[in-house]
Amino acid sequence: MGSAGGTRGRSLRIELLGPVRARRGDVPLTLGPVRRQAVLAALVLRAPALVTYGQLLDDVWGAEPPGTGHRVLPSYVYALRKALDAADAGPARSVLQGGPGGYRIPSGDVRTDLADLAEQASLAQRAKAAGDLDAALDHGDRALELFHGEPLTGLPGPLADSERYRLAAQHRAVRQDRAECLVLLGRYGDALDDLGVTSLAQPHDEPLAALRMRALYGIGRQAEALTVYRETRHRLLDELGVEPGEDLRRVHQAVLRRDGRLLLGRAAGLREDTASAGGGTRSRDSLPVQRRGDGSGGVGVRRNELPGDTACLVGREAELALLTAPVPPGAVSVLTIDGTAGVGKTALVVRAAWALGDAYPDGCLFVDLHAYGAAHESVGPQRALRRMLRAVRGPGGDEPFGAVSDVDDPDGPDDVGDLVTAWRAATSGLRLLLVVDNARSAEQVRPLLPAGPGSRVLVAGRQRLSGLDADLRLTVEPLGPGDAVGLFRELLGESRADREPEAARELARRCGGLPLALRIASARLQNRPSWTLAFLADRMSDDVRSLGELRAEDRSVEAAFRMSYDQLVPELRRGFRALGMAPTARFDGLALAAMLGRSREEAEDVLEDLVDASLLAEPHPGRYRLHDLVRAHARRLAAETPEQAGADRAAVLRLYAAAGRIAGDWGPEAFPTGEDVTGSPFAGWAEASAWLDAAGGDLVDVVAYAAAAGEFDHACWIAEALVDHLVRQGHFHECRTALDHALACADTATDRRMPSSLRICMGIVDVYQGRFRQARTWFTEALRYARCQGDPRDQARAIAGLGAATWPLGGTEEALTHLTEALELADGLGDDWLTGMANCNLGAIHSGQGRHEQALDHYATALALAEKNGRPRTISSTLCFAAEAQLALGRHVEATSLLRRAAELAREAEDLPLRAAGLSRLASVEHERGDLRSAVDTHHEALSTLTRHTSTWLEMGVRIRLGSTYAAAGRHTEARQEFRTALSLPGAGDHPREYAMARDGLTGISPPHTP
């Protein structure tokens, strides 16, 4: 974008600081309807970057894009080109250039009032910093003249809304800087005129209140200046629940002391010089002086510079106890407090400091290093040390380096070493409490540590200061649900919050336990008496919308997060944005490594640095978590680079699909479509399985995330690949939920195998749970889809599934037909997994019909394929089948050997249901051999492996066998209890074979003898 200094003549100028206008030279241009103007404004605001179609639609239409999608954009751009381009400009020289998937305005083609504003504001700040107040005033006036109404007047869309807010804040900042220049020049009346309207519009703006107080003091209206402070303080307490900040309190104290030099700067100096020349004398109130408490008899000043204690602090009793606990009297104790933005660190340390204050007779000092504010607000070591030296020496104290002012003194020493020496000498005999807020590094804090034994230093900041020696390191976590609701009730008022208890809990949850978010939400409700809590909760219906709602004037949760992000080095910013694309709130280094294309070790270094920056938590070693609102902020940042965000999302979803395929019993070669697992970071099934185990219940979220993001193929591939893993753990409900998410996408996915394959997966889950009728329905539907698609592999799998589901329902001959057909198809396809599964089922049917030797032939074939595949779970399952046949043939030794090996392999595979089944069968062998005591013990070992996720079908089988063993041992009471428990399990009636066995076992035991 060009600035006002560019070439004029026939150049194009676009103005956004008011109604959107454009002119070429002196000729105004017609831009058309507001939506077209909004498209132009979006391209100008994001210039010279290429703005993608999706970004333009989001910027201008937001959550309600046009039905025609991005196809509507060319008509807008065509009309804008006709309006803006010079008469002789061809497509190559158009102001609006097309690019791959979007449009852009090249740098230098257009002059804008935004560029003029940035230039004039920068010149004003530089002039002010250099002491040229007249020039600063002149540039400020030019900047203000650029505004001709509300910026982007009447434009629709999220981008226009956010930019209006930003530009309005910039307008206030320029006007505020101008008013301060007027005060420093002694033009107090003009400053008051400027501040009048702005102050009314910003009743909580403390810097504006401070300026008004200084201007009123300058024209001799000290009482009115004090009234401004009193009214502002009451507003802050009543409406926001906070005390005024350090700067406003310092101005208040200066008015009370009539400290003209602090309040009026150069103008006060001129006035004092004039008074001195006329023989006048200067009077200044001194601060209270008291004897030191160290027995030295020296005179010093006990200063208490602590900010006012916050009105509401809930749920921090444990942290306060740690911060106020006794410390060794002979040393300087340092306690560091860190936590994410908005978690309430400052409120906590201030409350702790007030509780401790009386124990420090030589004063309580407070230094805000502003590490997370604008660069010009940052307080360096020199400035902080001068402030503290002035505080401990008091007015008229011995100051060998000259006066120590609240700003950097050009006449004082620049060398930090000299200041540190002076500070340590001044504090060597003092016992001080020092609070250092908003610290970013140990280097900032070390020079500020006092030397006096027994002094205590509380250091608060977002960054974990591992380089600072500390007696206590405390990380402040977000409030738990109960405390969050408690704080919300305190802030909003119990009567209003308790009228809608459910909505209050939902708002506290949406705020994620962050006190800043809770304060802003309560302030919004206080300022909107007509709003119900449920209404605000609805406006915060998802994480991204929650961020937008958590804004009140110049305070916003997102702005606090953004300050943390802006402090990061580029590598960490890239990593943080990538985390916005992570499909789960919890993750490890491997997920980030996949997105960054780096090694796991490098990714973990990035994650650890983000933990130190309090943008990330590490609840368990090697497992990381984003706070919900921080995660929403990361997603917003990621959306600013949509192509990179899409690549990151695809990379991490590929990782989950690869892990499932490698860990599953099918083996990656059994998946004919989808992502290739070559180059995955997993060395084998065990490593992939362990990685999925660590993800726990978040795996379903991965599928839901992929579906919501429009990654339909990935949603289907991941759900399909996770079936074995989830079934192995007994997580049948989670597996079914993941498949439900995927099935909703199957018809939209480009992989046409998915409608049949996912239904096969549903049938497999039902078979494992003994829900054979439901399984048969799924396999029937899958076969229909597979035949429509002409997919022989899925046809074979669906037919095999029909056989496995039909046999337990009594359709033995039909099952044999299905399985034999599936076996022939599987042999032709080279599908080892399907061949093995069909042989196992055929063997079970033959064994059930008494043809045990024929069954063993099928099991031998299945076992050879399982061992070729190398998956312990498949081998274990096949061994269990073979053991049943051996047991039926009376070969107890062979059956025992097979079952012991099967149980060990199930343990290795961490398959609890399979281990339970193997142990229960082993117990049956012991029963058959007559070792009833060992059989009971082994049955109980099998029961101990069952979990709440275990299928009713499996648990019924284990308890029926145990009941039979108890009955054989004459322990009829225990036997009845097991049979009754089997009959009372949820869904027991859905398994008629097992239900009948349990009922027969119960009725077959004679009732207890009654004398």
mmCIF file of C-alpha atoms in Angstrom, residues 919-942 958 961-962 964-966 971:
data_model
loop_
_atom_site.group_PDB
_atom_site.id
_atom_site.type_symbol
_atom_site.label_atom_id
_atom_site.label_comp_id
_atom_site.label_asym_id
_atom_site.label_seq_id
_atom_site.Cartn_x
_atom_site.Cartn_y
_atom_site.Cartn_z
ATOM 1 C CA LEU A 919 -8.269 -68.160 31.088
ATOM 2 C CA SER A 920 -11.895 -69.239 31.419
ATOM 3 C CA ARG A 921 -11.343 -72.008 28.869
ATOM 4 C CA LEU A 922 -8.172 -73.027 30.725
ATOM 5 C CA ALA A 923 -10.207 -73.254 33.899
ATOM 6 C CA SER A 924 -12.636 -75.530 32.088
ATOM 7 C CA VAL A 925 -9.737 -77.825 31.188
ATOM 8 C CA GLU A 926 -8.695 -77.933 34.841
ATOM 9 C CA HIS A 927 -12.307 -78.722 35.704
ATOM 10 C CA GLU A 928 -12.335 -81.601 33.229
ATOM 11 C CA ARG A 929 -9.107 -82.954 34.734
ATOM 12 C CA GLY A 930 -10.715 -82.901 38.175
ATOM 13 C CA ASP A 931 -8.597 -80.085 39.624
ATOM 14 C CA LEU A 932 -11.621 -78.062 40.789
ATOM 15 C CA ARG A 933 -9.661 -75.825 43.181
ATOM 16 C CA SER A 934 -7.298 -74.679 40.426
ATOM 17 C CA ALA A 935 -10.300 -74.287 38.102
ATOM 18 C CA VAL A 936 -12.021 -71.922 40.561
ATOM 19 C CA ASP A 937 -8.843 -69.865 40.966
ATOM 20 C CA THR A 938 -8.329 -69.584 37.207
ATOM 21 C CA HIS A 939 -11.978 -68.614 36.657
ATOM 22 C CA HIS A 940 -11.559 -65.834 39.239
ATOM 23 C CA GLU A 941 -8.389 -64.692 37.463
ATOM 24 C CA ALA A 942 -10.468 -64.499 34.272
ATOM 25 C CA VAL A 958 -17.167 -66.936 32.252
ATOM 26 C CA ARG A 961 -18.366 -71.957 33.646
ATOM 27 C CA LEU A 962 -17.441 -70.785 37.138
ATOM 28 C CA SER A 964 -20.597 -75.154 36.884
ATOM 29 C CA THR A 965 -17.242 -75.623 38.644
ATOM 30 C CA TYR A 966 -18.712 -74.477 41.973
ATOM 31 C CA ARG A 971 -20.364 -75.266 46.644
#
